[in-house]
Amino acid sequence: EGVEQAVKEGGGIIFPSSSQLAQKLRIPEREFHDVKKEIKEDFKTEMTQIGAKNPDIGVNSAGNIVLRNQQTGATIETNVPLNSYGR
């Protein structure tokens, strides 16, 4: 079995795969897209700031959500812990 690697950015930011994010949130992978919809609803302003309609979801060293524009690579860090979306 292949091991999925989280993509590392500078400053302790990583962009885990959806299965890795689901694991961090303690939810089944199939539920991750519902959680991603919630995150996108909550961070519309930040998504606009980086010009992203469907951002990659990452976490920084503090465990807070980071959004990344898939096309440009622009990122924005939030002060919201990823685990606040856990079930």
Tab-separated table of C-alpha atoms in Angstrom:
chain	number	residue	atom	x	y	z
A	1	GLU	CA	0.000	0.000	0.000
A	2	GLY	CA	1.267	3.445	-0.877
A	3	VAL	CA	1.628	5.912	1.953
A	4	GLU	CA	0.182	9.318	1.196
A	5	GLN	CA	2.551	12.135	2.015
A	6	ALA	CA	1.290	15.451	3.337
A	7	VAL	CA	2.594	18.344	1.254
A	8	LYS	CA	4.848	20.521	3.400
A	9	GLU	CA	4.977	24.287	3.006
A	10	GLY	CA	7.240	26.685	4.874
A	11	GLY	CA	6.429	27.765	8.426
A	12	GLY	CA	5.204	24.401	9.637
A	13	ILE	CA	2.217	24.376	7.262
A	14	ILE	CA	1.141	21.047	5.807
A	15	PHE	CA	-1.574	20.171	3.303
A	16	PRO	CA	-2.655	16.621	4.151
A	17	SER	CA	-4.691	14.463	1.771
A	18	SER	CA	-8.449	14.298	2.326
A	19	SER	CA	-8.040	10.887	3.982
A	20	GLN	CA	-5.400	12.299	6.339
A	21	LEU	CA	-7.629	15.277	7.165
A	22	ALA	CA	-10.567	12.956	7.836
A	23	GLN	CA	-8.326	10.982	10.195
A	24	LYS	CA	-7.297	14.185	12.025
A	25	LEU	CA	-10.984	15.101	12.377
A	26	ARG	CA	-11.888	11.560	13.468
A	27	ILE	CA	-14.527	11.238	10.750
A	28	PRO	CA	-15.010	8.731	7.919
A	29	GLU	CA	-13.315	9.912	4.717
A	30	ARG	CA	-16.668	10.005	2.907
A	31	GLU	CA	-17.813	12.745	5.328
A	32	PHE	CA	-14.809	14.963	4.691
A	33	HIS	CA	-16.392	16.744	1.732
A	34	ASP	CA	-19.340	17.810	3.916
A	35	VAL	CA	-16.875	19.233	6.432
A	36	LYS	CA	-14.936	20.939	3.620
A	37	LYS	CA	-18.209	22.590	2.511
A	38	GLU	CA	-18.665	23.909	6.071
A	39	ILE	CA	-15.105	25.249	6.107
A	40	LYS	CA	-15.624	26.934	2.727
A	41	GLU	CA	-18.884	28.522	3.989
A	42	ASP	CA	-17.108	29.835	7.091
A	43	PHE	CA	-14.109	31.265	5.211
A	44	LYS	CA	-15.682	32.909	2.140
A	45	THR	CA	-13.896	36.197	2.850
A	46	GLU	CA	-10.501	34.509	3.142
A	47	MET	CA	-11.153	32.491	-0.020
A	48	THR	CA	-11.901	35.727	-1.880
A	49	GLN	CA	-8.676	37.269	-0.556
A	50	ILE	CA	-6.604	34.490	-2.164
A	51	GLY	CA	-8.897	34.165	-5.206
A	52	ALA	CA	-9.837	30.527	-4.477
A	53	LYS	CA	-13.190	28.870	-5.158
A	54	ASN	CA	-12.120	25.389	-4.012
A	55	PRO	CA	-9.039	25.807	-1.796
A	56	ASP	CA	-6.755	23.116	-0.476
A	57	ILE	CA	-7.225	22.739	3.285
A	58	GLY	CA	-4.090	22.663	5.369
A	59	VAL	CA	-2.953	23.166	8.936
A	60	ASN	CA	-0.190	25.227	10.466
A	61	SER	CA	2.051	24.296	13.381
A	62	ALA	CA	-0.589	25.637	15.810
A	63	GLY	CA	-3.208	23.295	14.311
A	64	ASN	CA	-5.156	26.131	12.699
A	65	ILE	CA	-6.721	25.957	9.243
A	66	VAL	CA	-4.747	27.271	6.279
A	67	LEU	CA	-6.378	27.751	2.868
A	68	ARG	CA	-4.412	27.526	-0.395
A	69	ASN	CA	-5.407	28.519	-3.904
A	70	GLN	CA	-4.689	25.407	-5.991
A	71	GLN	CA	-3.835	27.454	-9.094
A	72	THR	CA	-1.659	30.262	-7.683
A	73	GLY	CA	-0.352	28.698	-4.480
A	74	ALA	CA	-1.483	31.761	-2.473
A	75	THR	CA	-2.196	30.842	1.153
A	76	ILE	CA	-4.017	32.451	4.055
A	77	GLU	CA	-3.797	31.296	7.657
A	78	THR	CA	-6.811	31.425	9.967
A	79	ASN	CA	-7.013	31.462	13.756
A	80	VAL	CA	-9.496	28.574	13.721
A	81	PRO	CA	-8.335	25.128	14.844
A	82	LEU	CA	-8.963	22.339	12.349
A	83	ASN	CA	-10.177	20.105	15.171
A	84	SER	CA	-13.079	22.504	15.830
A	85	TYR	CA	-14.677	20.811	12.777
A	86	GLY	CA	-14.231	17.330	14.216
A	87	ARG	CA	-17.211	15.232	15.184
